[in-house]
Coordinates of C-alpha atoms in Angstrom, one line a residue:
Chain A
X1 CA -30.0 323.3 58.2
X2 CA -31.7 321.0 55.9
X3 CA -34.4 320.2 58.5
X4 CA -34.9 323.9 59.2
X5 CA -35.4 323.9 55.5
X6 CA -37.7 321.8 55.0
X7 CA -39.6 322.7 57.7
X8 CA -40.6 326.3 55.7
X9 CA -41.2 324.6 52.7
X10 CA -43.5 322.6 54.0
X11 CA -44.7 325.4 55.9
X12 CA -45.0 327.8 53.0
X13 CA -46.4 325.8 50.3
X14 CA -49.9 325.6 51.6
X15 CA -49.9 329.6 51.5
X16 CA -48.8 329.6 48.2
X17 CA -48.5 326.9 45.4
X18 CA -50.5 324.3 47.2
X19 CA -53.4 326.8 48.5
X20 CA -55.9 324.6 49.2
X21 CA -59.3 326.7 48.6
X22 CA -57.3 328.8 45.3
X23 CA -54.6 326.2 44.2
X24 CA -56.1 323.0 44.9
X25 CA -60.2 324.2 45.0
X26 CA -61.1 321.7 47.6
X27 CA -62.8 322.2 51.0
X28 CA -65.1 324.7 49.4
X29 CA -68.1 324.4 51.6
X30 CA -66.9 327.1 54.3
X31 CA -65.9 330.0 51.7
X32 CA -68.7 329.3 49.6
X33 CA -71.4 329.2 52.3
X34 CA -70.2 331.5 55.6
X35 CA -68.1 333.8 53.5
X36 CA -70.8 336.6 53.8
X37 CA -68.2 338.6 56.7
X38 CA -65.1 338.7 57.5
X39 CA -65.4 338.2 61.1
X40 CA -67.1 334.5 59.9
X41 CA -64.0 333.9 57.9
X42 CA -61.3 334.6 60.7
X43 CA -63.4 332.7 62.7
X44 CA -63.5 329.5 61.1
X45 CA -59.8 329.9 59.8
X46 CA -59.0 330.1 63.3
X47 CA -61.1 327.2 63.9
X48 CA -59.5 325.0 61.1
X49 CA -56.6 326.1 62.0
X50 CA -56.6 324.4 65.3
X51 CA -58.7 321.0 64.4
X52 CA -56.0 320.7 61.2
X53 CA -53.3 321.0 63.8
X54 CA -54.6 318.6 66.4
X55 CA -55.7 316.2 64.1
X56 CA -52.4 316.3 62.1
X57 CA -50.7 316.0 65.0
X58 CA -52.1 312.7 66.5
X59 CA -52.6 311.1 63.1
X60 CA -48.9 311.5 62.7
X61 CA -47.9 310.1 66.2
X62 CA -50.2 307.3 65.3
X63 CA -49.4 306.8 62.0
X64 CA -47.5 303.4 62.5
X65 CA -50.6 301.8 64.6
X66 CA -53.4 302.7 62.4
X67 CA -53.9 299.9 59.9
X68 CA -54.7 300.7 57.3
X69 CA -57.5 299.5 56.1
X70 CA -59.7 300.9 59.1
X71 CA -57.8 304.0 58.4
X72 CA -60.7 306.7 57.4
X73 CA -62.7 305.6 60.2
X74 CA -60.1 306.2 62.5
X75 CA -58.8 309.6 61.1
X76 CA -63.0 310.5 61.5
X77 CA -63.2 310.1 65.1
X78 CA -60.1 311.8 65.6
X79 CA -60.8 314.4 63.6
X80 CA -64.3 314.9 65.2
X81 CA -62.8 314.8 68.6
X82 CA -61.2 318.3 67.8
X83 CA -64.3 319.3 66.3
X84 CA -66.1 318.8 68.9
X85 CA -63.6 320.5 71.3
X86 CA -63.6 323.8 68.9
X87 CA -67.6 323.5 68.9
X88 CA -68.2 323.5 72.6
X89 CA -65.2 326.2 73.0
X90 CA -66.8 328.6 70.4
X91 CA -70.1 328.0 72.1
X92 CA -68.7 328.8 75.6
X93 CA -66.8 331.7 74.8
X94 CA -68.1 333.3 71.5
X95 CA -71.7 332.7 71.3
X96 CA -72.4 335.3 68.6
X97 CA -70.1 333.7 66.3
X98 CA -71.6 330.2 67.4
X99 CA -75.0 331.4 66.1
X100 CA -73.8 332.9 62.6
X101 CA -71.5 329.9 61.9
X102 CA -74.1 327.6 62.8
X103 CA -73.9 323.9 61.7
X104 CA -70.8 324.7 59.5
X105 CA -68.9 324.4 62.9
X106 CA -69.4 320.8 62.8
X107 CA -69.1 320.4 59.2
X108 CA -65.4 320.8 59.6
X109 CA -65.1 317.2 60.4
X110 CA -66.1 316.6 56.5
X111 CA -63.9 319.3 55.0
X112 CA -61.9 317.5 52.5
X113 CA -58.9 319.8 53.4
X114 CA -58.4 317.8 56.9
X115 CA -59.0 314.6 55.8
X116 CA -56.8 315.4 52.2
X117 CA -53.9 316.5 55.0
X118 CA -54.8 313.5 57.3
X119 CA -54.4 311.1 54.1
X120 CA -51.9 312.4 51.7
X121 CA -49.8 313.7 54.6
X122 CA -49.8 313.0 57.9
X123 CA -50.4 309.8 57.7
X124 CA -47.1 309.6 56.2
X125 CA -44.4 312.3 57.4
X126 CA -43.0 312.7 60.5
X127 CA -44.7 315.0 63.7
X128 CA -42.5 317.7 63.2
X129 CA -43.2 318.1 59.3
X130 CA -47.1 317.5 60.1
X131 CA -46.9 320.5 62.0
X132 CA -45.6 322.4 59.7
X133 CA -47.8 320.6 56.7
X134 CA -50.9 321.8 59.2
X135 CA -50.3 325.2 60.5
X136 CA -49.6 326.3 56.4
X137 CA -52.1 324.7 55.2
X138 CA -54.5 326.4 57.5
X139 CA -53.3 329.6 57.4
X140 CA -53.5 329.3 53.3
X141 CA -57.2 328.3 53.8
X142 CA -57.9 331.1 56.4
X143 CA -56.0 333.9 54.2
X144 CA -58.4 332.8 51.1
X145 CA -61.7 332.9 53.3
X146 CA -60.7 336.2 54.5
X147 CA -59.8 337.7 51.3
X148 CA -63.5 336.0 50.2
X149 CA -65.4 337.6 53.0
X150 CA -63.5 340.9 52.8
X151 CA -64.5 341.2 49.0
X152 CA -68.1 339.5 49.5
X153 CA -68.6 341.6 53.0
X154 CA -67.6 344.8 51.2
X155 CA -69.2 344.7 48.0
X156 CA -72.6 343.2 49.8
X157 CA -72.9 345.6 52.7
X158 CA -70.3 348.2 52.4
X159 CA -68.3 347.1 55.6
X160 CA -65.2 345.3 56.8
X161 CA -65.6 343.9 59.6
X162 CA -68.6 345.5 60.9
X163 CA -67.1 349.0 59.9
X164 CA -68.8 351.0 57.2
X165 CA -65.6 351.9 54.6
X166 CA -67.4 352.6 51.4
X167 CA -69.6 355.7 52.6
X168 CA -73.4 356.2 52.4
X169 CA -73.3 356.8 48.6
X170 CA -72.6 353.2 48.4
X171 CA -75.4 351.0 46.8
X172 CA -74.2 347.5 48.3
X173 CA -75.0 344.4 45.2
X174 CA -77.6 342.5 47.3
X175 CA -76.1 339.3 45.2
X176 CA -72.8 339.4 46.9
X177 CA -73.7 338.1 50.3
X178 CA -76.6 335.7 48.7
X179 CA -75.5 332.5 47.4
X180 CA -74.0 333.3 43.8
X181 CA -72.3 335.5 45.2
X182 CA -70.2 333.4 46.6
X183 CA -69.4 331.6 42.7
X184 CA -68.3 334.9 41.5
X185 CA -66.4 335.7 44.0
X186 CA -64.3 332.5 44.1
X187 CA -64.3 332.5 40.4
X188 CA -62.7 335.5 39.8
X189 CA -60.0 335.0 42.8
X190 CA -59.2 332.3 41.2
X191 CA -59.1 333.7 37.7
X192 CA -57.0 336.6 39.1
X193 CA -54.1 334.2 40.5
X194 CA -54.4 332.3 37.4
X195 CA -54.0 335.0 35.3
X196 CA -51.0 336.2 37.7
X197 CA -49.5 332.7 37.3
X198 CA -49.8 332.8 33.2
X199 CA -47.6 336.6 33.7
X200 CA -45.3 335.3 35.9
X201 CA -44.9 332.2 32.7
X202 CA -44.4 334.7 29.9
X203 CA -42.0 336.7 31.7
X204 CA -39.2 333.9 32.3
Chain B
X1 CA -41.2 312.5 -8.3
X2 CA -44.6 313.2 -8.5
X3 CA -46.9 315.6 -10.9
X4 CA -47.9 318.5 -8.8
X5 CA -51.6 318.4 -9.9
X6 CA -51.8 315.2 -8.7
X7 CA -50.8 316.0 -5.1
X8 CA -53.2 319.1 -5.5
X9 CA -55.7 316.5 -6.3
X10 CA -55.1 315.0 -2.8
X11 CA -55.5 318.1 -0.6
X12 CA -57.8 318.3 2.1
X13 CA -59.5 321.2 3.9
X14 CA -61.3 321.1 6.7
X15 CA -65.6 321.1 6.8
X16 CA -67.0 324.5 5.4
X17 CA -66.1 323.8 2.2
X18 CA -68.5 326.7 0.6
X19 CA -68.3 330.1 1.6
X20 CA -70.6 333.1 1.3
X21 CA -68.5 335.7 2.6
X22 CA -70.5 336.2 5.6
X23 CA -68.3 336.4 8.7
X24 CA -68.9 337.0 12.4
X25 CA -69.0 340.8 11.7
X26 CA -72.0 340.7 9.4
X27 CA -73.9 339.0 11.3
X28 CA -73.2 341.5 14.6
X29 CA -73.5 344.3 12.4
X30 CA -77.3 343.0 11.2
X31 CA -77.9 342.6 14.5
X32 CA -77.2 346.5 15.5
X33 CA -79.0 347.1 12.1
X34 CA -82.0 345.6 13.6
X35 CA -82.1 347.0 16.9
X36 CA -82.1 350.8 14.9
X37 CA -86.1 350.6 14.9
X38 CA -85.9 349.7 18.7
X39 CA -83.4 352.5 19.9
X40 CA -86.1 354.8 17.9
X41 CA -88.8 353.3 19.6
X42 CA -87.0 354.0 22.9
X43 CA -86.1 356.9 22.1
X44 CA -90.1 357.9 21.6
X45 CA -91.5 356.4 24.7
X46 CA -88.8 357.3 26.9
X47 CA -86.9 360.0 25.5
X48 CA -83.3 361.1 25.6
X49 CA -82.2 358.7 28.6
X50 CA -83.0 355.6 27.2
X51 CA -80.4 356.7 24.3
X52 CA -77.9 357.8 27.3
X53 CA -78.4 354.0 28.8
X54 CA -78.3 352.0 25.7
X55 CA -74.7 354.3 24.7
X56 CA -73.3 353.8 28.4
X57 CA -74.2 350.3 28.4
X58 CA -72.6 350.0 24.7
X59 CA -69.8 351.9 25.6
X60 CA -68.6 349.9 28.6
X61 CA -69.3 346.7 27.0
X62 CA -66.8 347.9 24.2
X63 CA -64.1 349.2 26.8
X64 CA -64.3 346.3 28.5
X65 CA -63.4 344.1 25.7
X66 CA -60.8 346.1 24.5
X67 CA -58.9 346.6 28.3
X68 CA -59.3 342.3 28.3
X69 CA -58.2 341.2 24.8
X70 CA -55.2 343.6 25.9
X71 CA -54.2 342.0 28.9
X72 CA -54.0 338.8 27.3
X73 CA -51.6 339.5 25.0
X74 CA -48.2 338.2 26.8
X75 CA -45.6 340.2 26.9
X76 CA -47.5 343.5 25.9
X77 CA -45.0 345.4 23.6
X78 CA -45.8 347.2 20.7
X79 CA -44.7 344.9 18.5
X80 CA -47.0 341.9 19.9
X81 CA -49.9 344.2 20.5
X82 CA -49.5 345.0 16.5
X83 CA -49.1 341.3 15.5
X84 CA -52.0 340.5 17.7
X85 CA -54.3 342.8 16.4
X86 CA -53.4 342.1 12.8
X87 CA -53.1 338.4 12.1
X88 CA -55.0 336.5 15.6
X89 CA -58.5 335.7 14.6
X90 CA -59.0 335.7 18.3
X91 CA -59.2 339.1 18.4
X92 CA -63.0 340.0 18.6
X93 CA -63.2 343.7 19.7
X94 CA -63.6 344.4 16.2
X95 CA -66.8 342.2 15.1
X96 CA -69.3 343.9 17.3
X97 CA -70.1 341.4 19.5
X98 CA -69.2 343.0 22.2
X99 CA -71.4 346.3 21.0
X100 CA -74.6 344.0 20.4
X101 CA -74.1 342.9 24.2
X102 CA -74.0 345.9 25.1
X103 CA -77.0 347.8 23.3
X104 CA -78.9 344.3 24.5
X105 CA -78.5 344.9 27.6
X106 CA -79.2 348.3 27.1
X107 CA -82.5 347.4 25.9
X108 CA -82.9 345.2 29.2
X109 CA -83.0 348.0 31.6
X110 CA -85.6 350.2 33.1
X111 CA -85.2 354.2 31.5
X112 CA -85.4 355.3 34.8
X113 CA -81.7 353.6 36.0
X114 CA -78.9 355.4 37.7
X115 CA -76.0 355.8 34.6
X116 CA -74.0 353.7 36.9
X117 CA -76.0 350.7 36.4
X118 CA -75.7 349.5 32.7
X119 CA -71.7 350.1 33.5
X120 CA -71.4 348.1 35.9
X121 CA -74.0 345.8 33.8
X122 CA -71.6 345.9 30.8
X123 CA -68.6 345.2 32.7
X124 CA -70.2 341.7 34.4
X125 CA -71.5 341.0 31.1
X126 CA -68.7 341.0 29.1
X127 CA -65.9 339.5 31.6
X128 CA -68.4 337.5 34.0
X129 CA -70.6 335.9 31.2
X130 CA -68.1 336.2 28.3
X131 CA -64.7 336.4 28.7
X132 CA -64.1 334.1 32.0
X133 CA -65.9 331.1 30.0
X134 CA -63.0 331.6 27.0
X135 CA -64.2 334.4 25.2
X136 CA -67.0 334.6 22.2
X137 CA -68.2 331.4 21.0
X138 CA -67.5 329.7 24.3
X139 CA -70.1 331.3 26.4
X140 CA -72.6 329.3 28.0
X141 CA -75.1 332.2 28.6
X142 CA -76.0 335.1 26.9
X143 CA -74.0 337.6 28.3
X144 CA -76.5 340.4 28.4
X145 CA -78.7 338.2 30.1
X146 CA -76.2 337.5 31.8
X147 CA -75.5 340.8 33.5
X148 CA -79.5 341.3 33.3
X149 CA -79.8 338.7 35.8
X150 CA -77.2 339.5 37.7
X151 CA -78.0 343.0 38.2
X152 CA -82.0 342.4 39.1
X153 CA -80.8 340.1 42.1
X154 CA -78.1 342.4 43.5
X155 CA -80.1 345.8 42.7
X156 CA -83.6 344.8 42.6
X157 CA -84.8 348.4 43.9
X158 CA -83.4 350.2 41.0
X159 CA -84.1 347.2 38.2
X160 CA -87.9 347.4 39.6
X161 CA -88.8 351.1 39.3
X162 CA -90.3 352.0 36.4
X163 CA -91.8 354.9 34.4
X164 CA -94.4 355.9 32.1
X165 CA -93.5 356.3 28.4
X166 CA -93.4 360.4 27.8
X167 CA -96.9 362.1 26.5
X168 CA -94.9 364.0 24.0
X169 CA -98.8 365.6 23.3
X170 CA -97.4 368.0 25.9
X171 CA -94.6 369.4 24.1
X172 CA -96.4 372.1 22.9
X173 CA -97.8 373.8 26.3
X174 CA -94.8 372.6 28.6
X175 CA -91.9 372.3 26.4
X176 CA -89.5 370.9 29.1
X177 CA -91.4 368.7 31.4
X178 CA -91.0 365.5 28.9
X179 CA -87.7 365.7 29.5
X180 CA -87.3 365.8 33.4
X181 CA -86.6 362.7 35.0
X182 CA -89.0 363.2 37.9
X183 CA -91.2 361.2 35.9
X184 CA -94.3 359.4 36.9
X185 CA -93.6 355.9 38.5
X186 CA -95.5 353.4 37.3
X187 CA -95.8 349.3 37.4
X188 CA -95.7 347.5 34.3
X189 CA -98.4 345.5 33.1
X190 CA -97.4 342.2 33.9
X191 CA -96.4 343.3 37.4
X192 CA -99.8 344.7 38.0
X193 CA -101.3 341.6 36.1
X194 CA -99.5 339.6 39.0
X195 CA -101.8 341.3 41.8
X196 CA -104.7 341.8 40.2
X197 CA -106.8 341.0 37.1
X198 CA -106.2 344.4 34.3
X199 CA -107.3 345.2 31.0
X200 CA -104.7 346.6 29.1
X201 CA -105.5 348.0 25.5
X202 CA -103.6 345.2 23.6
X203 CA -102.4 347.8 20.9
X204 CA -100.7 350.1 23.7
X205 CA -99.0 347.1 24.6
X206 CA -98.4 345.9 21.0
X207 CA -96.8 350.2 20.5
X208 CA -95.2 349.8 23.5
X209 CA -96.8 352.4 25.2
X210 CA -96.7 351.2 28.7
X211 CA -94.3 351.0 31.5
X212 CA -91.2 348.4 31.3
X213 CA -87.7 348.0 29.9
X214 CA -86.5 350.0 27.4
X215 CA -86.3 348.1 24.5
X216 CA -89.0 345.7 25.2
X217 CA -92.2 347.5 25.5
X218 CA -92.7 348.0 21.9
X219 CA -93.6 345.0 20.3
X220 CA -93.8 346.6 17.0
X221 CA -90.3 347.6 16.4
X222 CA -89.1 344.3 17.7
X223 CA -91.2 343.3 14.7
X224 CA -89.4 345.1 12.0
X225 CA -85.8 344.6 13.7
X226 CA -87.2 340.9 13.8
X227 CA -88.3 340.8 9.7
X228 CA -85.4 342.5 8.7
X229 CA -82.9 339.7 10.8
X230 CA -85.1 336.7 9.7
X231 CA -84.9 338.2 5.8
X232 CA -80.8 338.5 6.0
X233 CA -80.7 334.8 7.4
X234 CA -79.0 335.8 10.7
X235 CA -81.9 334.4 12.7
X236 CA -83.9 331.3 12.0
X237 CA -87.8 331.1 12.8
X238 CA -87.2 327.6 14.7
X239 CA -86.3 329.3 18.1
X240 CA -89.2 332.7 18.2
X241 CA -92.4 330.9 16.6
X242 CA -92.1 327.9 18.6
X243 CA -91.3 330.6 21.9
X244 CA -93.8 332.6 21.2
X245 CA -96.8 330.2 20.2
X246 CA -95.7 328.0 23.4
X247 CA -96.7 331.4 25.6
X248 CA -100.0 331.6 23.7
X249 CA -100.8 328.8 24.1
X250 CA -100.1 327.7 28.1
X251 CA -101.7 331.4 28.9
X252 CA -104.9 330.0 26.8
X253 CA -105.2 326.6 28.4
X254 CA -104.5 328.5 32.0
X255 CA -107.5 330.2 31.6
X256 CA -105.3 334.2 30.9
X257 CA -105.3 335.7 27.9
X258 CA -102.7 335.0 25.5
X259 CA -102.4 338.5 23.2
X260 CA -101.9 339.9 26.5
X261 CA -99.1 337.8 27.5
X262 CA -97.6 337.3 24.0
X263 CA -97.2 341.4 23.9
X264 CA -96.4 342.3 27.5
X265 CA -93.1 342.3 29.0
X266 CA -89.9 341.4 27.3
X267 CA -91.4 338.6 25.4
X268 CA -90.5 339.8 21.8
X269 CA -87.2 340.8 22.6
X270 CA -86.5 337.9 24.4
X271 CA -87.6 335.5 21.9
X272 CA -86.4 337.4 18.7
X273 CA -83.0 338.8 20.0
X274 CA -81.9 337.3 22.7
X275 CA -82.9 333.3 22.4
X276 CA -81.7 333.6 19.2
X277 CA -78.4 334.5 20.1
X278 CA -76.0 331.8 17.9
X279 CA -73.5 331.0 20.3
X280 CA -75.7 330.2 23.1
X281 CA -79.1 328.5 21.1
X282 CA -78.9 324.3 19.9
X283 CA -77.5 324.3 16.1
X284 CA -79.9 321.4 14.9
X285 CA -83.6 322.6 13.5
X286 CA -85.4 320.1 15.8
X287 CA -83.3 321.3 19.1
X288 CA -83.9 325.3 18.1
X289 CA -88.0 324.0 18.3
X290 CA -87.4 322.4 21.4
X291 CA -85.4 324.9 22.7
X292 CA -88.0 327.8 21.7
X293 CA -90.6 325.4 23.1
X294 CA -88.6 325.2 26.7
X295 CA -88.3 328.9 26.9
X296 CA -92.3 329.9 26.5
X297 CA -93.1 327.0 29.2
X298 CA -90.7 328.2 31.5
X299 CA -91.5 331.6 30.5
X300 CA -95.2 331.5 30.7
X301 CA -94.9 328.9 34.5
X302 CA -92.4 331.9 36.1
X303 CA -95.1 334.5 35.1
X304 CA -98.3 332.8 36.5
X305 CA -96.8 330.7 39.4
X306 CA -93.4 332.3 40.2
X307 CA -92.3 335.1 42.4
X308 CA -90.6 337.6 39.6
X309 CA -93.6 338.9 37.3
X310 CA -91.5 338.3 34.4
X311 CA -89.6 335.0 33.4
X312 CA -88.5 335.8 30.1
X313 CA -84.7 336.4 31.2
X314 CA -85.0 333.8 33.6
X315 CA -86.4 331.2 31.2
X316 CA -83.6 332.0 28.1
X317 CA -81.0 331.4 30.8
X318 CA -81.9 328.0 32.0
X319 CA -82.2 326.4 28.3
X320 CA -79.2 328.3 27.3
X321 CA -77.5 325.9 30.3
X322 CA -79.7 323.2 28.5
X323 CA -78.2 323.7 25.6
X324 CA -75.1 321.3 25.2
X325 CA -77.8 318.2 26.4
X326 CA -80.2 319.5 23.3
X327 CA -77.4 319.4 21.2
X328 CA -76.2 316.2 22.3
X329 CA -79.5 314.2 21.9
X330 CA -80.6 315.9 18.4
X331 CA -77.4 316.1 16.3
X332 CA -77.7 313.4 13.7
X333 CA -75.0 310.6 14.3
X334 CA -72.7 309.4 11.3
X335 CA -74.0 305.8 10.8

């Protein structure tokens, strides 16, 4: 089952080792900026999920026509197409979390994480792999926004999800959902699963 | 083979060549030397819960330092945790610089705080502004300000309420109401300064008997805490003249009067304790003057035409982020 194989690992390493918002620290625009609820962050994990999917998908199947010097043009529009689908879908169907995500809907076109995957990736590997190499990848960057939002929503306003958890008692840090909030918050994951890394080193 | 003289001859060690015995734990300890006349003063305007602010704040600053050096050391046995602590020069729970961050801070805060605050200060300040940049001497900010910044945007109910100094002429007829916290509310000066034109008595604000943080109000302690650290050589005048006279002198040509911006607010204590600060100040002469000089422009511009009333904080932080660039344009270059 070599194939099944290296399906997974392709599949696994943009959860773990390859993270691309904790590992890799690229396509931070989304977590730093909408991270203020976690409702925003499954929402545009979902919706990064999908456009890295499609475009993965049709960059791969097109891989041998695109030449390549006209290449990041190309992977753009298609790119945007898939935007632009997930836009008017969001719109249509979720207009409350249209309004909060605002113009970082359309910013997805620019995240670096889909064009790195288009690039470095797809552009190179078979369908099947792409898939794989897009659905990790996006659910690596939607766990991290989550686990940004949960932190940011909770220490900010005292809820998850809309949900009070941390009583009345609680004096929510005003900074958390502002901007520098954001830096801290990302900093310290970060540091945290650096730190966890260096353990994991002195231990073997 | 050769004489072994003559290969001593040859030996080299690296720059400071002359020592005076003065390590990184004098200077701290000058440093909570000199804040002894401002915890008194505190203590006098503001009675017993300034002293339970500036010892939580200390306190937690300390902890913290101690639960994060141990952490780092890797495989935490015994053994390690003994070597550590005896031979790595890293090792800087010991010098006090984590206890002068923390009475700093202490000093930062309104009296009237909830306990939890200059925790939770301490905390940020030490792993926030100290420890995730490397530890001491890699900081880019001064950690207390640090924190002090952090905790006026995410609290700024609780870092804005402030109360009057105690009238301890009433000790005599009500022995216990100095002592309750229900004290009166009150604005300080430069935040009523900010709405309206005021007269304050300079020499209440030169005693430090108005409303404001706790270790800043008094002007004259900072003074002697101020002498004593320029006499011992920790401090240098180039950072606190040039701050200070910079304040006077932009209030002046603004048309407000410059005793009572040079003595309100957290002026003094920014200037003489905090700017100062060695790790996070230029190291040349010339960039300590135009690093003193950045701080009372900012300074003086975020009183008169900014939101917050007071910029001092503020100011310190944004040339400490200067800092490298000073450096960088007035070292002197080897020909």
């Amino acid at each position: 089952m070599a194939f099944f194989e290296e399906f997974s690992r392709e599949l696994i390493k943009g959860i773990g080792k390859e993270n691309p918002t904790i590992r890799l620290v690229i396509g931070m625009c989304p977590p730093l900026a909408i991270s203020t609820s976690v409702l925003n962050g499954i929402g545009m994990g979902l919706a990064v999920i999908f456009v890295l999917l499609g475009s993965n998908i049709i960059i791969s199947l097109l891989r041998r026509y695109i030449p390549s010097k006209i290449r990041l043009p190309i992977f753009i529009g298609i790119i945007s197409t898939f935007v632009t689908i997930t836009d008017l879908c969001i719109e249509a169907y979720f207009p409350i979390l249209h309004k909060s995500l605002g113009i970082f809907i359309p910013l997805i076109v620019v995240n670096c994480i889909i064009l790195a995957r288009a690039e470095s990736f797809a552009s190179k590997n078979p369908v099947v792999l792409s898939i794989a190499d897009g659905i990790g990848m996006g659910i690596g960057f939607s766990l991290a926004l989550i686990l940004i939002s949960a932190v940011r929503e909770s220490l900010g306003q005292g809820t998850f999800a809309g949900y009070s958890i941390l009583g009345e008692k609680f004096d929510p840090a005003l900074v958390m959902v502002m901007a520098p909030g954001a830096f801290f918050v990302v900093g310290a994951i970060i540091a945290i699963f650096n730190y966890m890394e260096m353990k994991k080193r002195w231990k073997s | 083979m050769r004489d072994i003289t003559e290969e001593r001859k040859l030996l080299m060690t690296l720059p400071p060549h002359l020592s005076t015995g003065e390590t990184i734990h004098c200077l701290m300890f000058d440093v909570v030397i000199a804040s002894v006349p401002i915890i008194l003063a505190s203590f006098y305007y503001f009675g017993p819960r300034a002293l339970w602010v500036i010892f939580l704040s200390s306190f937690a600053a300390v902890l913290t330092e101690v639960i994060i050096q141990v952490g780092r050391i890797k495989p935490l046995t015994l053994k390690n945790f003994v070597y550590k602590v005896v031979t790595d020069e890293r090792v800087t729970v010991f010098d006090g610089s984590a206890l002068v961050t923390g009475i700093l801070l202490g000093f930062n805060l309104p009296p009237g705080v909830p306990f939890w605050i200059p925790i939770v200060g301490s905390v940020i300040a030490i792993t926030f502004g100290k420890h995730f940049f490397g530890g001491l001497g890699n900081n880019i900010f001064n950690p207390a300000l640090f924190a002090r910044a952090f905790l006026m945007v995410a609290w700024p109910h609780h870092m804005t309420s402030w109360v009057l100094p105690i009238d301890w002429s009433k000790l005599l007829t009500q022995p216990f109401t100095p002592w309750s916290y229900d004290a009166v509310s009150t604005a300080t000066p430069l935040s009523v300064a900010k709405i309206k034109t005021v007269e304050y008595p300079i020499v209440d604000l030169f005693l430090g008997k108005v409303g404001g943080c706790i270790g800043e109000t008094s002007a004259l302690a900072i003074l002697i805490g101020a002498l004593y650290l320029l006499y011992k050589g920790t401090i240098t005048w180039h950072i606190p003249i040039p701050f200070l006279f910079t304040v006077g002198l932009v209030a002046w040509i603004l048309g407000k009067n410059p005793l009572f911006h040079l003595f309100s607010g957290g002026l003094f204590l920014g200037a003489f304790f905090m700017a100062t600060d060695i790790v996070t100040s230029p190291v040349t002469r010339l960039g300590r003057i135009l690093f003193g000089i950045g701080c009372g422009l900012l300074t003086i511009l975020i009183r008169i035409y900014g939101s917050y009333p007071e910029g001092v904080c503020f100011s310190i932080l944004i040339m400490n982020a200067c800092t490298p660039l000073i450096d960088r344009y007035t070292l002197r270059r080897r020909l």
